[in-house]
Amino acid sequence: MKLIMVASLQDALCRLKRDGFDVIGIEISTTSAKISERPFRRNTAFVCGSEGRGMSQDEMKACDSFVYVPQPGAGVACLNVSMATSIVLHHFAEWVAAKSSSSE
């Protein structure tokens, strides 16, 4: 694995985009896709917000799109960031595995 040093999250996201990655925010917004739709196209970097405050405006501007984990019922509208991120990464891993097996 190649490691690089960057000065900020914004620099890292710009470099990832330049290297062909999609940047997807894990955030509930009006444009967010349900994670079950698996809106992935290629190598992807995920951006997670902080507990309580979510993502900053600069972080949101850096994202190409957003996904969220829908919650059934009228109770809790969202999960904590670590739980939501783990569910999103699981869906991404399944998408990668399915894509890999179909191209063999």
Short mmCIF file of N, CA, C and O in Angstrom, two decimals:
data_model
loop_
_atom_site.label_atom_id
_atom_site.label_comp_id
_atom_site.label_asym_id
_atom_site.label_seq_id
_atom_site.Cartn_x
_atom_site.Cartn_y
_atom_site.Cartn_z
N MET A 1 0.85 -1.16 0.00
CA MET A 1 0.00 0.00 0.00
C MET A 1 0.90 1.23 0.00
O MET A 1 1.81 1.34 0.80
N LYS A 2 0.61 2.14 -0.88
CA LYS A 2 1.36 3.38 -0.97
C LYS A 2 0.72 4.42 -0.04
O LYS A 2 -0.49 4.63 -0.07
N LEU A 3 1.53 5.05 0.80
CA LEU A 3 1.05 6.10 1.69
C LEU A 3 1.58 7.44 1.21
O LEU A 3 2.71 7.54 0.74
N ILE A 4 0.76 8.46 1.34
CA ILE A 4 1.18 9.81 0.98
C ILE A 4 0.82 10.75 2.13
O ILE A 4 -0.11 10.48 2.88
N MET A 5 1.55 11.83 2.25
CA MET A 5 1.26 12.85 3.25
C MET A 5 0.51 13.99 2.57
O MET A 5 0.88 14.43 1.48
N VAL A 6 -0.55 14.45 3.22
CA VAL A 6 -1.29 15.61 2.71
C VAL A 6 -1.49 16.58 3.87
O VAL A 6 -1.46 16.19 5.03
N ALA A 7 -1.71 17.83 3.53
CA ALA A 7 -1.83 18.87 4.56
C ALA A 7 -3.22 18.92 5.18
O ALA A 7 -3.38 19.36 6.32
N SER A 8 -4.23 18.46 4.44
CA SER A 8 -5.60 18.57 4.96
C SER A 8 -6.50 17.53 4.30
O SER A 8 -6.14 16.92 3.30
N LEU A 9 -7.67 17.39 4.86
CA LEU A 9 -8.67 16.50 4.27
C LEU A 9 -9.02 16.96 2.86
O LEU A 9 -9.14 16.16 1.95
N GLN A 10 -9.14 18.26 2.67
CA GLN A 10 -9.47 18.80 1.35
C GLN A 10 -8.40 18.41 0.32
O GLN A 10 -8.71 18.04 -0.80
N ASP A 11 -7.13 18.50 0.72
CA ASP A 11 -6.04 18.10 -0.18
C ASP A 11 -6.13 16.61 -0.52
O ASP A 11 -5.92 16.21 -1.66
N ALA A 12 -6.46 15.80 0.48
CA ALA A 12 -6.58 14.36 0.25
C ALA A 12 -7.71 14.06 -0.73
O ALA A 12 -7.56 13.25 -1.65
N LEU A 13 -8.85 14.72 -0.54
CA LEU A 13 -10.00 14.48 -1.42
C LEU A 13 -9.70 14.94 -2.84
O LEU A 13 -10.08 14.26 -3.81
N CYS A 14 -9.03 16.07 -2.99
CA CYS A 14 -8.65 16.54 -4.34
C CYS A 14 -7.72 15.54 -5.01
O CYS A 14 -7.88 15.24 -6.20
N ARG A 15 -6.78 15.01 -4.27
CA ARG A 15 -5.85 14.03 -4.85
C ARG A 15 -6.59 12.75 -5.24
O ARG A 15 -6.34 12.17 -6.30
N LEU A 16 -7.47 12.28 -4.38
CA LEU A 16 -8.24 11.07 -4.70
C LEU A 16 -9.07 11.28 -5.96
O LEU A 16 -9.12 10.39 -6.82
N LYS A 17 -9.72 12.42 -6.08
CA LYS A 17 -10.50 12.71 -7.30
C LYS A 17 -9.61 12.73 -8.53
O LYS A 17 -9.96 12.18 -9.56
N ARG A 18 -8.45 13.36 -8.40
CA ARG A 18 -7.51 13.41 -9.51
C ARG A 18 -7.06 12.01 -9.92
O ARG A 18 -6.83 11.73 -11.09
N ASP A 19 -6.98 11.10 -8.94
CA ASP A 19 -6.56 9.73 -9.20
C ASP A 19 -7.72 8.82 -9.62
O ASP A 19 -7.56 7.61 -9.71
N GLY A 20 -8.91 9.40 -9.87
CA GLY A 20 -10.03 8.64 -10.41
C GLY A 20 -10.99 8.06 -9.40
O GLY A 20 -11.81 7.21 -9.75
N PHE A 21 -10.95 8.52 -8.17
CA PHE A 21 -11.88 8.03 -7.15
C PHE A 21 -13.15 8.88 -7.14
O PHE A 21 -13.09 10.09 -7.38
N ASP A 22 -14.28 8.25 -6.84
CA ASP A 22 -15.48 9.00 -6.49
C ASP A 22 -15.38 9.30 -4.99
O ASP A 22 -14.85 8.49 -4.23
N VAL A 23 -15.90 10.43 -4.57
CA VAL A 23 -15.94 10.79 -3.15
C VAL A 23 -17.40 10.84 -2.75
O VAL A 23 -18.18 11.64 -3.27
N ILE A 24 -17.77 9.92 -1.87
CA ILE A 24 -19.17 9.80 -1.44
C ILE A 24 -19.26 10.12 0.05
O ILE A 24 -18.57 9.53 0.87
N GLY A 25 -20.14 11.06 0.38
CA GLY A 25 -20.38 11.41 1.78
C GLY A 25 -21.45 10.51 2.38
O GLY A 25 -22.42 10.16 1.71
N ILE A 26 -21.25 10.14 3.62
CA ILE A 26 -22.26 9.37 4.35
C ILE A 26 -23.04 10.40 5.17
O ILE A 26 -22.61 10.83 6.24
N GLU A 27 -24.17 10.80 4.63
CA GLU A 27 -24.90 11.94 5.19
C GLU A 27 -26.35 11.88 4.71
O GLU A 27 -26.62 11.55 3.56
N ILE A 28 -27.26 12.21 5.60
CA ILE A 28 -28.67 12.30 5.21
C ILE A 28 -28.88 13.69 4.61
O ILE A 28 -28.68 14.71 5.27
N SER A 29 -29.22 13.73 3.34
CA SER A 29 -29.50 15.01 2.67
C SER A 29 -30.60 14.77 1.63
O SER A 29 -30.99 13.63 1.37
N THR A 30 -31.04 15.83 1.02
CA THR A 30 -32.12 15.70 0.02
C THR A 30 -31.64 14.97 -1.23
O THR A 30 -32.45 14.45 -1.99
N THR A 31 -30.34 14.90 -1.46
CA THR A 31 -29.81 14.23 -2.65
C THR A 31 -29.20 12.86 -2.35
O THR A 31 -28.66 12.22 -3.24
N SER A 32 -29.28 12.41 -1.09
CA SER A 32 -28.67 11.13 -0.72
C SER A 32 -29.42 9.95 -1.30
O SER A 32 -30.65 9.93 -1.33
N ALA A 33 -28.66 8.95 -1.75
CA ALA A 33 -29.24 7.69 -2.23
C ALA A 33 -29.25 6.69 -1.07
O ALA A 33 -28.36 6.72 -0.22
N LYS A 34 -30.25 5.84 -1.05
CA LYS A 34 -30.27 4.76 -0.05
C LYS A 34 -29.07 3.85 -0.32
O LYS A 34 -28.78 3.53 -1.48
N ILE A 35 -28.40 3.42 0.72
CA ILE A 35 -27.23 2.58 0.54
C ILE A 35 -27.60 1.26 -0.14
O ILE A 35 -26.79 0.69 -0.87
N SER A 36 -28.81 0.80 0.03
CA SER A 36 -29.25 -0.45 -0.60
C SER A 36 -29.27 -0.34 -2.13
O SER A 36 -29.24 -1.35 -2.83
N GLU A 37 -29.29 0.88 -2.66
CA GLU A 37 -29.24 1.08 -4.11
C GLU A 37 -27.82 0.91 -4.65
O GLU A 37 -27.63 0.82 -5.85
N ARG A 38 -26.84 0.89 -3.76
CA ARG A 38 -25.42 0.71 -4.11
C ARG A 38 -25.03 1.56 -5.32
O ARG A 38 -24.72 1.04 -6.39
N PRO A 39 -25.00 2.87 -5.13
CA PRO A 39 -24.72 3.78 -6.25
C PRO A 39 -23.22 3.92 -6.54
O PRO A 39 -22.73 5.02 -6.76
N PHE A 40 -22.51 2.82 -6.56
CA PHE A 40 -21.07 2.86 -6.75
C PHE A 40 -20.73 2.62 -8.22
O PHE A 40 -21.42 1.89 -8.91
N ARG A 41 -19.64 3.24 -8.68
CA ARG A 41 -19.23 3.09 -10.08
C ARG A 41 -17.78 2.64 -10.21
O ARG A 41 -17.41 2.05 -11.20
N ARG A 42 -16.96 2.98 -9.23
CA ARG A 42 -15.52 2.71 -9.34
C ARG A 42 -14.89 2.84 -7.97
O ARG A 42 -15.60 2.86 -6.96
N ASN A 43 -13.56 2.96 -7.92
CA ASN A 43 -12.90 3.18 -6.64
C ASN A 43 -13.55 4.35 -5.94
O ASN A 43 -13.88 5.36 -6.57
N THR A 44 -13.75 4.21 -4.65
CA THR A 44 -14.53 5.20 -3.91
C THR A 44 -13.88 5.52 -2.58
O THR A 44 -13.41 4.63 -1.88
N ALA A 45 -13.88 6.80 -2.24
CA ALA A 45 -13.49 7.26 -0.91
C ALA A 45 -14.75 7.74 -0.21
O ALA A 45 -15.60 8.39 -0.83
N PHE A 46 -14.88 7.40 1.05
CA PHE A 46 -16.06 7.80 1.82
C PHE A 46 -15.67 8.86 2.84
O PHE A 46 -14.62 8.79 3.45
N VAL A 47 -16.55 9.85 3.01
CA VAL A 47 -16.36 10.91 3.99
C VAL A 47 -17.48 10.81 5.01
O VAL A 47 -18.66 10.75 4.63
N CYS A 48 -17.10 10.78 6.28
CA CYS A 48 -18.07 10.68 7.38
C CYS A 48 -18.05 11.97 8.18
O CYS A 48 -16.99 12.53 8.42
N GLY A 49 -19.19 12.40 8.63
CA GLY A 49 -19.28 13.57 9.49
C GLY A 49 -18.99 13.22 10.93
O GLY A 49 -18.77 12.06 11.28
N SER A 50 -19.01 14.22 11.77
CA SER A 50 -18.80 13.99 13.19
C SER A 50 -20.14 13.74 13.87
O SER A 50 -21.20 14.10 13.35
N GLU A 51 -20.06 13.12 15.04
CA GLU A 51 -21.29 12.87 15.81
C GLU A 51 -21.95 14.21 16.14
O GLU A 51 -21.31 15.16 16.53
N GLY A 52 -23.24 14.28 15.92
CA GLY A 52 -24.00 15.47 16.29
C GLY A 52 -24.00 16.57 15.25
O GLY A 52 -25.04 17.11 14.93
N ARG A 53 -22.84 16.93 14.70
CA ARG A 53 -22.76 18.05 13.75
C ARG A 53 -22.79 17.60 12.30
O ARG A 53 -23.04 18.40 11.41
N GLY A 54 -22.48 16.35 12.04
CA GLY A 54 -22.47 15.88 10.65
C GLY A 54 -21.25 16.40 9.90
O GLY A 54 -20.21 16.66 10.49
N MET A 55 -21.40 16.59 8.61
CA MET A 55 -20.31 17.05 7.77
C MET A 55 -20.33 18.57 7.66
O MET A 55 -21.38 19.18 7.65
N SER A 56 -19.13 19.15 7.52
CA SER A 56 -19.05 20.61 7.31
C SER A 56 -19.46 20.93 5.88
O SER A 56 -19.51 20.05 5.01
N GLN A 57 -19.74 22.20 5.62
CA GLN A 57 -20.10 22.62 4.26
C GLN A 57 -18.97 22.34 3.28
O GLN A 57 -19.21 21.91 2.15
N ASP A 58 -17.72 22.57 3.70
CA ASP A 58 -16.57 22.29 2.82
C ASP A 58 -16.46 20.80 2.51
O ASP A 58 -16.17 20.42 1.37
N GLU A 59 -16.70 19.96 3.51
CA GLU A 59 -16.66 18.51 3.28
C GLU A 59 -17.77 18.10 2.32
O GLU A 59 -17.56 17.30 1.41
N MET A 60 -18.96 18.68 2.50
CA MET A 60 -20.07 18.34 1.62
C MET A 60 -19.81 18.79 0.19
O MET A 60 -20.11 18.08 -0.76
N LYS A 61 -19.20 19.96 0.02
CA LYS A 61 -18.89 20.46 -1.32
C LYS A 61 -17.89 19.56 -2.03
O LYS A 61 -17.91 19.47 -3.26
N ALA A 62 -17.02 18.92 -1.27
CA ALA A 62 -15.99 18.05 -1.86
C ALA A 62 -16.56 16.71 -2.34
O ALA A 62 -15.91 16.00 -3.10
N CYS A 63 -17.76 16.37 -1.91
CA CYS A 63 -18.35 15.06 -2.24
C CYS A 63 -19.02 15.10 -3.61
O CYS A 63 -19.64 16.09 -4.00
N ASP A 64 -18.89 13.97 -4.33
CA ASP A 64 -19.57 13.82 -5.62
C ASP A 64 -21.03 13.45 -5.42
O ASP A 64 -21.88 13.80 -6.24
N SER A 65 -21.31 12.72 -4.35
CA SER A 65 -22.67 12.28 -4.06
C SER A 65 -22.73 11.86 -2.59
O SER A 65 -21.72 11.88 -1.89
N PHE A 66 -23.93 11.46 -2.17
CA PHE A 66 -24.15 11.08 -0.77
C PHE A 66 -24.98 9.80 -0.69
O PHE A 66 -25.80 9.53 -1.57
N VAL A 67 -24.75 9.05 0.38
CA VAL A 67 -25.56 7.88 0.69
C VAL A 67 -26.00 7.96 2.15
O VAL A 67 -25.38 8.66 2.95
N TYR A 68 -27.08 7.25 2.44
CA TYR A 68 -27.53 7.16 3.83
C TYR A 68 -28.09 5.77 4.08
O TYR A 68 -28.43 5.04 3.15
N VAL A 69 -28.18 5.44 5.37
CA VAL A 69 -28.74 4.16 5.79
C VAL A 69 -30.15 4.45 6.29
O VAL A 69 -30.32 5.07 7.34
N PRO A 70 -31.19 4.04 5.54
CA PRO A 70 -32.56 4.34 5.97
C PRO A 70 -32.92 3.57 7.23
O PRO A 70 -32.46 2.45 7.44
N GLN A 71 -33.72 4.21 8.07
CA GLN A 71 -34.18 3.61 9.31
C GLN A 71 -35.68 3.38 9.24
O GLN A 71 -36.43 4.32 8.97
N PRO A 72 -36.13 2.15 9.47
CA PRO A 72 -37.58 1.89 9.44
C PRO A 72 -38.27 2.46 10.68
O PRO A 72 -37.67 2.60 11.73
N GLY A 73 -39.52 2.80 10.50
CA GLY A 73 -40.31 3.27 11.63
C GLY A 73 -40.12 4.74 11.94
O GLY A 73 -39.37 5.45 11.28
N ALA A 74 -40.80 5.18 12.98
CA ALA A 74 -40.80 6.61 13.34
C ALA A 74 -39.83 6.93 14.47
O ALA A 74 -39.79 8.05 14.94
N GLY A 75 -39.04 5.97 14.90
CA GLY A 75 -38.12 6.18 16.02
C GLY A 75 -36.92 7.01 15.64
O GLY A 75 -37.02 8.14 15.20
N VAL A 76 -35.76 6.43 15.76
CA VAL A 76 -34.50 7.12 15.50
C VAL A 76 -34.32 7.35 13.99
O VAL A 76 -34.47 6.42 13.20
N ALA A 77 -33.99 8.57 13.61
CA ALA A 77 -33.83 8.90 12.19
C ALA A 77 -32.46 8.52 11.65
O ALA A 77 -32.29 8.36 10.46
N CYS A 78 -31.48 8.40 12.54
CA CYS A 78 -30.13 8.10 12.04
C CYS A 78 -29.36 7.26 13.06
O CYS A 78 -29.69 7.21 14.23
N LEU A 79 -28.31 6.63 12.56
CA LEU A 79 -27.42 5.83 13.40
C LEU A 79 -26.22 6.69 13.80
O LEU A 79 -25.97 7.72 13.20
N ASN A 80 -25.43 6.21 14.77
CA ASN A 80 -24.21 6.95 15.04
C ASN A 80 -23.25 6.74 13.87
O ASN A 80 -23.42 5.83 13.05
N VAL A 81 -22.27 7.61 13.76
CA VAL A 81 -21.42 7.64 12.57
C VAL A 81 -20.65 6.34 12.37
O VAL A 81 -20.49 5.87 11.23
N SER A 82 -20.19 5.70 13.43
CA SER A 82 -19.43 4.46 13.26
C SER A 82 -20.31 3.33 12.76
O SER A 82 -19.89 2.53 11.91
N MET A 83 -21.53 3.25 13.22
CA MET A 83 -22.45 2.21 12.77
C MET A 83 -22.85 2.44 11.31
O MET A 83 -22.84 1.51 10.50
N ALA A 84 -23.20 3.67 10.97
CA ALA A 84 -23.57 3.98 9.59
C ALA A 84 -22.41 3.70 8.64
O ALA A 84 -22.59 3.11 7.57
N THR A 85 -21.21 4.08 9.04
CA THR A 85 -20.03 3.86 8.20
C THR A 85 -19.77 2.38 8.00
O THR A 85 -19.48 1.94 6.88
N SER A 86 -19.91 1.59 9.04
CA SER A 86 -19.67 0.14 8.90
C SER A 86 -20.69 -0.49 7.96
O SER A 86 -20.34 -1.36 7.15
N ILE A 87 -21.93 -0.05 7.99
CA ILE A 87 -22.96 -0.58 7.08
C ILE A 87 -22.64 -0.18 5.64
O ILE A 87 -22.72 -1.00 4.72
N VAL A 88 -22.25 1.06 5.44
CA VAL A 88 -21.90 1.54 4.10
C VAL A 88 -20.70 0.76 3.56
O VAL A 88 -20.70 0.31 2.40
N LEU A 89 -19.67 0.58 4.37
CA LEU A 89 -18.48 -0.15 3.92
C LEU A 89 -18.82 -1.61 3.61
O LEU A 89 -18.26 -2.19 2.67
N HIS A 90 -19.73 -2.20 4.36
CA HIS A 90 -20.17 -3.57 4.09
C HIS A 90 -20.84 -3.64 2.71
O HIS A 90 -20.55 -4.53 1.91
N HIS A 91 -21.74 -2.70 2.43
CA HIS A 91 -22.40 -2.67 1.12
C HIS A 91 -21.38 -2.46 0.00
O HIS A 91 -21.47 -3.10 -1.06
N PHE A 92 -20.40 -1.60 0.23
CA PHE A 92 -19.37 -1.37 -0.78
C PHE A 92 -18.54 -2.64 -1.01
O PHE A 92 -18.27 -3.01 -2.15
N ALA A 93 -18.18 -3.32 0.06
CA ALA A 93 -17.41 -4.57 -0.07
C ALA A 93 -18.20 -5.62 -0.84
O ALA A 93 -17.64 -6.34 -1.68
N GLU A 94 -19.49 -5.74 -0.59
CA GLU A 94 -20.33 -6.68 -1.34
C GLU A 94 -20.40 -6.29 -2.81
O GLU A 94 -20.37 -7.15 -3.69
N TRP A 95 -20.50 -5.00 -3.10
CA TRP A 95 -20.55 -4.52 -4.48
C TRP A 95 -19.24 -4.86 -5.19
O TRP A 95 -19.25 -5.35 -6.32
N VAL A 96 -18.11 -4.63 -4.53
CA VAL A 96 -16.81 -4.96 -5.12
C VAL A 96 -16.70 -6.46 -5.39
O VAL A 96 -16.26 -6.89 -6.47
N ALA A 97 -17.13 -7.28 -4.42
CA ALA A 97 -17.07 -8.74 -4.59
C ALA A 97 -17.94 -9.19 -5.75
O ALA A 97 -17.52 -10.03 -6.57
N ALA A 98 -19.14 -8.65 -5.86
CA ALA A 98 -20.04 -9.02 -6.95
C ALA A 98 -19.47 -8.56 -8.29
O ALA A 98 -19.53 -9.30 -9.29
N LYS A 99 -18.91 -7.39 -8.33
CA LYS A 99 -18.31 -6.86 -9.56
C LYS A 99 -17.12 -7.72 -9.97
O LYS A 99 -16.95 -8.03 -11.15
N SER A 100 -16.31 -8.11 -9.01
CA SER A 100 -15.13 -8.94 -9.29
C SER A 100 -15.51 -10.31 -9.82
O SER A 100 -14.92 -10.82 -10.76
N SER A 101 -16.52 -10.93 -9.20
CA SER A 101 -16.92 -12.28 -9.62
C SER A 101 -17.60 -12.26 -10.98
O SER A 101 -17.51 -13.23 -11.74
N SER A 102 -18.27 -11.18 -11.34
CA SER A 102 -18.94 -11.11 -12.64
C SER A 102 -17.95 -10.82 -13.77
O SER A 102 -18.25 -11.10 -14.92
N SER A 103 -16.79 -10.28 -13.43
CA SER A 103 -15.79 -9.99 -14.48
C SER A 103 -14.80 -11.12 -14.68
O SER A 103 -13.93 -11.03 -15.53
N GLU A 104 -14.92 -12.18 -13.91
CA GLU A 104 -13.99 -13.32 -14.06
C GLU A 104 -14.42 -14.25 -15.14
O GLU A 104 -15.46 -14.35 -15.60
#
